[in-house]
């Protein structure tokens, strides 16, 4: 299942259940690769995985030494219970957990130098698709990009001035996502236009967009995962006449 035997062994000890599985276990290695590529010496003091589910991504980055302290947050109490079991079973330290609707139930002054998330990636799941029932599943469906809009609206406030956000998106340049030969998700405009606008309105900017290879079923179904790297906007330099 995984191309990395260390990760395969490690992932078996992460407590999960199907109802909270948003696919993060297939993306943890890709997050590690891109986080390492983003800086000559990536070592974050405080990293947040937002909407963590079982927290495969955040816990793996912590295991691999990419952050000193780790914060995990999710709206689903089942996910929080699983995360706490994993932390207790593995006797993990420097890990804090919040049962929170995005940033709403976290301290207002809490800031991070890195935020990672694998959000719900589909705007308008078609009800006549064989997987159309996922239109009612918060792990996959984000009608009107509500989750995205609220995340971007408040993320800048919780990001250190030189901090960075890594966020996965599926087919961000496509107005249609085709699965099994049928339209699964239909977007009114190219999602990158929406994401760019959300970031800019919040004082952030999308620094880079990188294709992601997972060596899992994500690649097999050909949905086209990309990783966005988002940072604070820098003030424009003054130009003297």
PDB file of N, CA, C and O in Angstrom, residues 114-165:
ATOM      1  N   UNK A 114       3.854  26.835  10.806  1.00  0.00           N
ATOM      2  CA  UNK A 114       3.479  25.974   9.688  1.00  0.00           C
ATOM      3  C   UNK A 114       2.090  25.396   9.945  1.00  0.00           C
ATOM      4  O   UNK A 114       1.808  24.950  11.059  1.00  0.00           O
ATOM      5  N   UNK A 115       1.243  25.436   8.925  1.00  0.00           N
ATOM      6  CA  UNK A 115      -0.084  24.823   8.989  1.00  0.00           C
ATOM      7  C   UNK A 115      -0.208  23.882   7.801  1.00  0.00           C
ATOM      8  O   UNK A 115       0.110  24.252   6.669  1.00  0.00           O
ATOM      9  N   UNK A 116      -0.649  22.663   8.053  1.00  0.00           N
ATOM     10  CA  UNK A 116      -0.884  21.706   6.973  1.00  0.00           C
ATOM     11  C   UNK A 116      -2.335  21.251   7.033  1.00  0.00           C
ATOM     12  O   UNK A 116      -2.919  21.151   8.116  1.00  0.00           O
ATOM     13  N   UNK A 117      -2.908  20.974   5.868  1.00  0.00           N
ATOM     14  CA  UNK A 117      -4.273  20.456   5.861  1.00  0.00           C
ATOM     15  C   UNK A 117      -4.599  19.811   4.520  1.00  0.00           C
ATOM     16  O   UNK A 117      -4.086  20.204   3.472  1.00  0.00           O
ATOM     17  N   UNK A 118      -5.429  18.785   4.633  1.00  0.00           N
ATOM     18  CA  UNK A 118      -6.004  18.100   3.489  1.00  0.00           C
ATOM     19  C   UNK A 118      -7.500  18.347   3.571  1.00  0.00           C
ATOM     20  O   UNK A 118      -8.231  17.590   4.212  1.00  0.00           O
ATOM     21  N   UNK A 119      -7.995  19.418   2.946  1.00  0.00           N
ATOM     22  CA  UNK A 119      -9.383  19.835   3.147  1.00  0.00           C
ATOM     23  C   UNK A 119     -10.354  19.026   2.294  1.00  0.00           C
ATOM     24  O   UNK A 119      -9.943  18.256   1.421  1.00  0.00           O
ATOM     25  N   UNK A 120     -11.660  19.210   2.519  1.00  0.00           N
ATOM     26  CA  UNK A 120     -12.632  18.663   1.560  1.00  0.00           C
ATOM     27  C   UNK A 120     -12.401  19.345   0.211  1.00  0.00           C
ATOM     28  O   UNK A 120     -12.307  20.569   0.142  1.00  0.00           O
ATOM     29  N   UNK A 121     -12.286  18.570  -0.854  1.00  0.00           N
ATOM     30  CA  UNK A 121     -11.773  19.090  -2.115  1.00  0.00           C
ATOM     31  C   UNK A 121     -12.812  19.285  -3.213  1.00  0.00           C
ATOM     32  O   UNK A 121     -12.459  19.718  -4.319  1.00  0.00           O
ATOM     33  N   UNK A 122     -14.072  18.952  -2.941  1.00  0.00           N
ATOM     34  CA  UNK A 122     -15.062  18.977  -4.022  1.00  0.00           C
ATOM     35  C   UNK A 122     -16.153  19.998  -3.737  1.00  0.00           C
ATOM     36  O   UNK A 122     -16.750  20.009  -2.658  1.00  0.00           O
ATOM     37  N   UNK A 123     -16.423  20.825  -4.719  1.00  0.00           N
ATOM     38  CA  UNK A 123     -17.359  21.931  -4.559  1.00  0.00           C
ATOM     39  C   UNK A 123     -18.806  21.511  -4.770  1.00  0.00           C
ATOM     40  O   UNK A 123     -19.700  21.901  -4.014  1.00  0.00           O
ATOM     41  N   UNK A 124     -19.046  20.729  -5.797  1.00  0.00           N
ATOM     42  CA  UNK A 124     -20.418  20.457  -6.228  1.00  0.00           C
ATOM     43  C   UNK A 124     -20.520  19.012  -6.711  1.00  0.00           C
ATOM     44  O   UNK A 124     -20.637  18.747  -7.913  1.00  0.00           O
ATOM     45  N   UNK A 125     -20.474  18.073  -5.781  1.00  0.00           N
ATOM     46  CA  UNK A 125     -20.543  16.654  -6.129  1.00  0.00           C
ATOM     47  C   UNK A 125     -21.901  16.352  -6.755  1.00  0.00           C
ATOM     48  O   UNK A 125     -22.950  16.703  -6.209  1.00  0.00           O
ATOM     49  N   UNK A 126     -21.847  15.701  -7.912  1.00  0.00           N
ATOM     50  CA  UNK A 126     -23.072  15.450  -8.675  1.00  0.00           C
ATOM     51  C   UNK A 126     -23.884  14.302  -8.056  1.00  0.00           C
ATOM     52  O   UNK A 126     -23.371  13.193  -7.883  1.00  0.00           O
ATOM     53  N   UNK A 127     -25.137  14.551  -7.728  1.00  0.00           N
ATOM     54  CA  UNK A 127     -25.949  13.524  -7.039  1.00  0.00           C
ATOM     55  C   UNK A 127     -26.203  12.277  -7.873  1.00  0.00           C
ATOM     56  O   UNK A 127     -26.480  11.211  -7.315  1.00  0.00           O
ATOM     57  N   UNK A 128     -26.106  12.392  -9.217  1.00  0.00           N
ATOM     58  CA  UNK A 128     -26.364  11.217 -10.052  1.00  0.00           C
ATOM     59  C   UNK A 128     -25.132  10.350 -10.258  1.00  0.00           C
ATOM     60  O   UNK A 128     -25.203   9.304 -10.908  1.00  0.00           O
ATOM     61  N   UNK A 129     -23.986  10.761  -9.693  1.00  0.00           N
ATOM     62  CA  UNK A 129     -22.773   9.946  -9.770  1.00  0.00           C
ATOM     63  C   UNK A 129     -22.887   8.789  -8.780  1.00  0.00           C
ATOM     64  O   UNK A 129     -23.574   8.889  -7.755  1.00  0.00           O
ATOM     65  N   UNK A 130     -22.214   7.676  -9.086  1.00  0.00           N
ATOM     66  CA  UNK A 130     -22.267   6.517  -8.200  1.00  0.00           C
ATOM     67  C   UNK A 130     -21.757   6.868  -6.800  1.00  0.00           C
ATOM     68  O   UNK A 130     -22.139   6.234  -5.811  1.00  0.00           O
ATOM     69  N   UNK A 131     -20.899   7.896  -6.714  1.00  0.00           N
ATOM     70  CA  UNK A 131     -20.403   8.357  -5.411  1.00  0.00           C
ATOM     71  C   UNK A 131     -21.090   9.644  -4.968  1.00  0.00           C
ATOM     72  O   UNK A 131     -20.587  10.353  -4.104  1.00  0.00           O
ATOM     73  N   UNK A 132     -22.231   9.923  -5.538  1.00  0.00           N
ATOM     74  CA  UNK A 132     -22.930  11.167  -5.247  1.00  0.00           C
ATOM     75  C   UNK A 132     -23.324  11.341  -3.791  1.00  0.00           C
ATOM     76  O   UNK A 132     -23.481  12.473  -3.316  1.00  0.00           O
ATOM     77  N   UNK A 133     -23.454  10.236  -3.076  1.00  0.00           N
ATOM     78  CA  UNK A 133     -23.810  10.316  -1.647  1.00  0.00           C
ATOM     79  C   UNK A 133     -22.765  11.081  -0.832  1.00  0.00           C
ATOM     80  O   UNK A 133     -23.050  11.582   0.258  1.00  0.00           O
ATOM     81  N   UNK A 134     -21.537  11.187  -1.372  1.00  0.00           N
ATOM     82  CA  UNK A 134     -20.483  11.911  -0.655  1.00  0.00           C
ATOM     83  C   UNK A 134     -20.723  13.419  -0.658  1.00  0.00           C
ATOM     84  O   UNK A 134     -20.021  14.160   0.021  1.00  0.00           O
ATOM     85  N   UNK A 135     -21.718  13.864  -1.389  1.00  0.00           N
ATOM     86  CA  UNK A 135     -22.081  15.274  -1.336  1.00  0.00           C
ATOM     87  C   UNK A 135     -22.540  15.698   0.049  1.00  0.00           C
ATOM     88  O   UNK A 135     -22.541  16.895   0.366  1.00  0.00           O
ATOM     89  N   UNK A 136     -22.918  14.738   0.883  1.00  0.00           N
ATOM     90  CA  UNK A 136     -23.341  15.031   2.262  1.00  0.00           C
ATOM     91  C   UNK A 136     -22.260  14.681   3.273  1.00  0.00           C
ATOM     92  O   UNK A 136     -22.538  14.648   4.476  1.00  0.00           O
ATOM     93  N   UNK A 137     -21.059  14.425   2.797  1.00  0.00           N
ATOM     94  CA  UNK A 137     -19.964  14.006   3.673  1.00  0.00           C
ATOM     95  C   UNK A 137     -18.944  15.134   3.779  1.00  0.00           C
ATOM     96  O   UNK A 137     -18.338  15.537   2.781  1.00  0.00           O
ATOM     97  N   UNK A 138     -18.748  15.670   4.977  1.00  0.00           N
ATOM     98  CA  UNK A 138     -17.854  16.817   5.160  1.00  0.00           C
ATOM     99  C   UNK A 138     -16.396  16.488   4.854  1.00  0.00           C
ATOM    100  O   UNK A 138     -15.586  17.392   4.661  1.00  0.00           O
ATOM    101  N   UNK A 139     -16.038  15.220   4.787  1.00  0.00           N
ATOM    102  CA  UNK A 139     -14.664  14.864   4.448  1.00  0.00           C
ATOM    103  C   UNK A 139     -14.363  15.156   2.981  1.00  0.00           C
ATOM    104  O   UNK A 139     -13.210  15.420   2.624  1.00  0.00           O
ATOM    105  N   UNK A 140     -15.388  15.097   2.141  1.00  0.00           N
ATOM    106  CA  UNK A 140     -15.179  15.274   0.701  1.00  0.00           C
ATOM    107  C   UNK A 140     -15.792  16.553   0.165  1.00  0.00           C
ATOM    108  O   UNK A 140     -15.227  17.201  -0.717  1.00  0.00           O
ATOM    109  N   UNK A 141     -16.947  16.929   0.687  1.00  0.00           N
ATOM    110  CA  UNK A 141     -17.769  17.965   0.074  1.00  0.00           C
ATOM    111  C   UNK A 141     -17.606  19.320   0.758  1.00  0.00           C
ATOM    112  O   UNK A 141     -17.677  19.430   1.987  1.00  0.00           O
ATOM    113  N   UNK A 142     -17.392  20.355  -0.053  1.00  0.00           N
ATOM    114  CA  UNK A 142     -17.265  21.716   0.464  1.00  0.00           C
ATOM    115  C   UNK A 142     -18.131  22.671  -0.365  1.00  0.00           C
ATOM    116  O   UNK A 142     -17.617  23.467  -1.157  1.00  0.00           O
ATOM    117  N   UNK A 143     -19.454  22.600  -0.212  1.00  0.00           N
ATOM    118  CA  UNK A 143     -20.351  23.448  -1.001  1.00  0.00           C
ATOM    119  C   UNK A 143     -20.023  24.934  -0.839  1.00  0.00           C
ATOM    120  O   UNK A 143     -19.778  25.402   0.281  1.00  0.00           O
ATOM    121  N   UNK A 144     -19.979  25.636  -1.966  1.00  0.00           N
ATOM    122  CA  UNK A 144     -19.675  27.071  -2.007  1.00  0.00           C
ATOM    123  C   UNK A 144     -18.291  27.366  -1.424  1.00  0.00           C
ATOM    124  O   UNK A 144     -17.996  28.502  -1.077  1.00  0.00           O
ATOM    125  N   UNK A 145     -17.455  26.335  -1.320  1.00  0.00           N
ATOM    126  CA  UNK A 145     -16.104  26.480  -0.721  1.00  0.00           C
ATOM    127  C   UNK A 145     -16.186  27.102   0.679  1.00  0.00           C
ATOM    128  O   UNK A 145     -15.316  27.872   1.080  1.00  0.00           O
ATOM    129  N   UNK A 146     -17.213  26.744   1.439  1.00  0.00           N
ATOM    130  CA  UNK A 146     -17.378  27.361   2.760  1.00  0.00           C
ATOM    131  C   UNK A 146     -16.202  27.063   3.685  1.00  0.00           C
ATOM    132  O   UNK A 146     -15.717  27.945   4.407  1.00  0.00           O
ATOM    133  N   UNK A 147     -15.769  25.784   3.715  1.00  0.00           N
ATOM    134  CA  UNK A 147     -14.632  25.434   4.567  1.00  0.00           C
ATOM    135  C   UNK A 147     -13.409  26.236   4.144  1.00  0.00           C
ATOM    136  O   UNK A 147     -12.710  26.819   4.983  1.00  0.00           O
ATOM    137  N   UNK A 148     -13.132  26.261   2.852  1.00  0.00           N
ATOM    138  CA  UNK A 148     -11.967  26.992   2.348  1.00  0.00           C
ATOM    139  C   UNK A 148     -12.047  28.481   2.707  1.00  0.00           C
ATOM    140  O   UNK A 148     -11.065  29.066   3.165  1.00  0.00           O
ATOM    141  N   UNK A 149     -13.204  29.073   2.479  1.00  0.00           N
ATOM    142  CA  UNK A 149     -13.334  30.512   2.731  1.00  0.00           C
ATOM    143  C   UNK A 149     -13.101  30.834   4.204  1.00  0.00           C
ATOM    144  O   UNK A 149     -12.416  31.813   4.540  1.00  0.00           O
ATOM    145  N   UNK A 150     -13.671  30.031   5.085  1.00  0.00           N
ATOM    146  CA  UNK A 150     -13.493  30.289   6.513  1.00  0.00           C
ATOM    147  C   UNK A 150     -12.064  30.011   6.953  1.00  0.00           C
ATOM    148  O   UNK A 150     -11.526  30.707   7.826  1.00  0.00           O
ATOM    149  N   UNK A 151     -11.437  28.998   6.362  1.00  0.00           N
ATOM    150  CA  UNK A 151     -10.043  28.731   6.702  1.00  0.00           C
ATOM    151  C   UNK A 151      -9.166  29.908   6.309  1.00  0.00           C
ATOM    152  O   UNK A 151      -8.398  30.430   7.128  1.00  0.00           O
ATOM    153  N   UNK A 152      -9.261  30.338   5.066  1.00  0.00           N
ATOM    154  CA  UNK A 152      -8.419  31.444   4.620  1.00  0.00           C
ATOM    155  C   UNK A 152      -8.717  32.723   5.395  1.00  0.00           C
ATOM    156  O   UNK A 152      -7.815  33.531   5.670  1.00  0.00           O
ATOM    157  N   UNK A 153      -9.978  32.927   5.748  1.00  0.00           N
ATOM    158  CA  UNK A 153     -10.365  34.159   6.450  1.00  0.00           C
ATOM    159  C   UNK A 153      -9.613  34.324   7.764  1.00  0.00           C
ATOM    160  O   UNK A 153      -9.231  35.444   8.140  1.00  0.00           O
ATOM    161  N   UNK A 154      -9.384  33.199   8.476  1.00  0.00           N
ATOM    162  CA  UNK A 154      -8.786  33.295   9.807  1.00  0.00           C
ATOM    163  C   UNK A 154      -7.359  32.750   9.892  1.00  0.00           C
ATOM    164  O   UNK A 154      -6.689  32.953  10.908  1.00  0.00           O
ATOM    165  N   UNK A 155      -6.901  32.084   8.845  1.00  0.00           N
ATOM    166  CA  UNK A 155      -5.576  31.456   8.924  1.00  0.00           C
ATOM    167  C   UNK A 155      -4.458  32.478   9.114  1.00  0.00           C
ATOM    168  O   UNK A 155      -3.519  32.246   9.878  1.00  0.00           O
ATOM    169  N   UNK A 156      -4.560  33.611   8.426  1.00  0.00           N
ATOM    170  CA  UNK A 156      -3.483  34.611   8.508  1.00  0.00           C
ATOM    171  C   UNK A 156      -3.276  35.084   9.947  1.00  0.00           C
ATOM    172  O   UNK A 156      -2.145  35.332  10.374  1.00  0.00           O
ATOM    173  N   UNK A 157      -4.380  35.183  10.687  1.00  0.00           N
ATOM    174  CA  UNK A 157      -4.302  35.634  12.080  1.00  0.00           C
ATOM    175  C   UNK A 157      -3.526  34.649  12.945  1.00  0.00           C
ATOM    176  O   UNK A 157      -2.911  35.035  13.945  1.00  0.00           O
ATOM    177  N   UNK A 158      -3.529  33.371  12.564  1.00  0.00           N
ATOM    178  CA  UNK A 158      -2.871  32.337  13.363  1.00  0.00           C
ATOM    179  C   UNK A 158      -1.548  31.870  12.750  1.00  0.00           C
ATOM    180  O   UNK A 158      -0.993  30.863  13.175  1.00  0.00           O
ATOM    181  N   UNK A 159      -1.067  32.615  11.772  1.00  0.00           N
ATOM    182  CA  UNK A 159       0.179  32.255  11.102  1.00  0.00           C
ATOM    183  C   UNK A 159       1.242  33.285  11.438  1.00  0.00           C
ATOM    184  O   UNK A 159       1.007  34.500  11.327  1.00  0.00           O
ATOM    185  N   UNK A 160       2.403  32.798  11.872  1.00  0.00           N
ATOM    186  CA  UNK A 160       3.517  33.712  12.145  1.00  0.00           C
ATOM    187  C   UNK A 160       3.873  34.494  10.883  1.00  0.00           C
ATOM    188  O   UNK A 160       3.619  34.035   9.762  1.00  0.00           O
ATOM    189  N   UNK A 161       4.478  35.680  11.026  1.00  0.00           N
ATOM    190  CA  UNK A 161       4.778  36.510   9.841  1.00  0.00           C
ATOM    191  C   UNK A 161       5.551  35.773   8.752  1.00  0.00           C
ATOM    192  O   UNK A 161       5.318  35.999   7.565  1.00  0.00           O
ATOM    193  N   UNK A 162       6.472  34.901   9.141  1.00  0.00           N
ATOM    194  CA  UNK A 162       7.238  34.144   8.145  1.00  0.00           C
ATOM    195  C   UNK A 162       6.736  32.710   8.017  1.00  0.00           C
ATOM    196  O   UNK A 162       7.444  31.837   7.498  1.00  0.00           O
ATOM    197  N   UNK A 163       5.514  32.474   8.478  1.00  0.00           N
ATOM    198  CA  UNK A 163       4.972  31.120   8.457  1.00  0.00           C
ATOM    199  C   UNK A 163       4.511  30.705   7.074  1.00  0.00           C
ATOM    200  O   UNK A 163       4.431  31.506   6.131  1.00  0.00           O
ATOM    201  N   UNK A 164       4.164  29.418   6.954  1.00  0.00           N
ATOM    202  CA  UNK A 164       3.777  28.864   5.662  1.00  0.00           C
ATOM    203  C   UNK A 164       2.638  27.863   5.855  1.00  0.00           C
ATOM    204  O   UNK A 164       2.549  27.202   6.898  1.00  0.00           O
ATOM    205  N   UNK A 165       1.771  27.785   4.858  1.00  0.00           N
ATOM    206  CA  UNK A 165       0.671  26.832   4.840  1.00  0.00           C
ATOM    207  C   UNK A 165       0.878  25.883   3.668  1.00  0.00           C
ATOM    208  O   UNK A 165       1.197  26.318   2.554  1.00  0.00           O
TER     209      UNK A 165
END
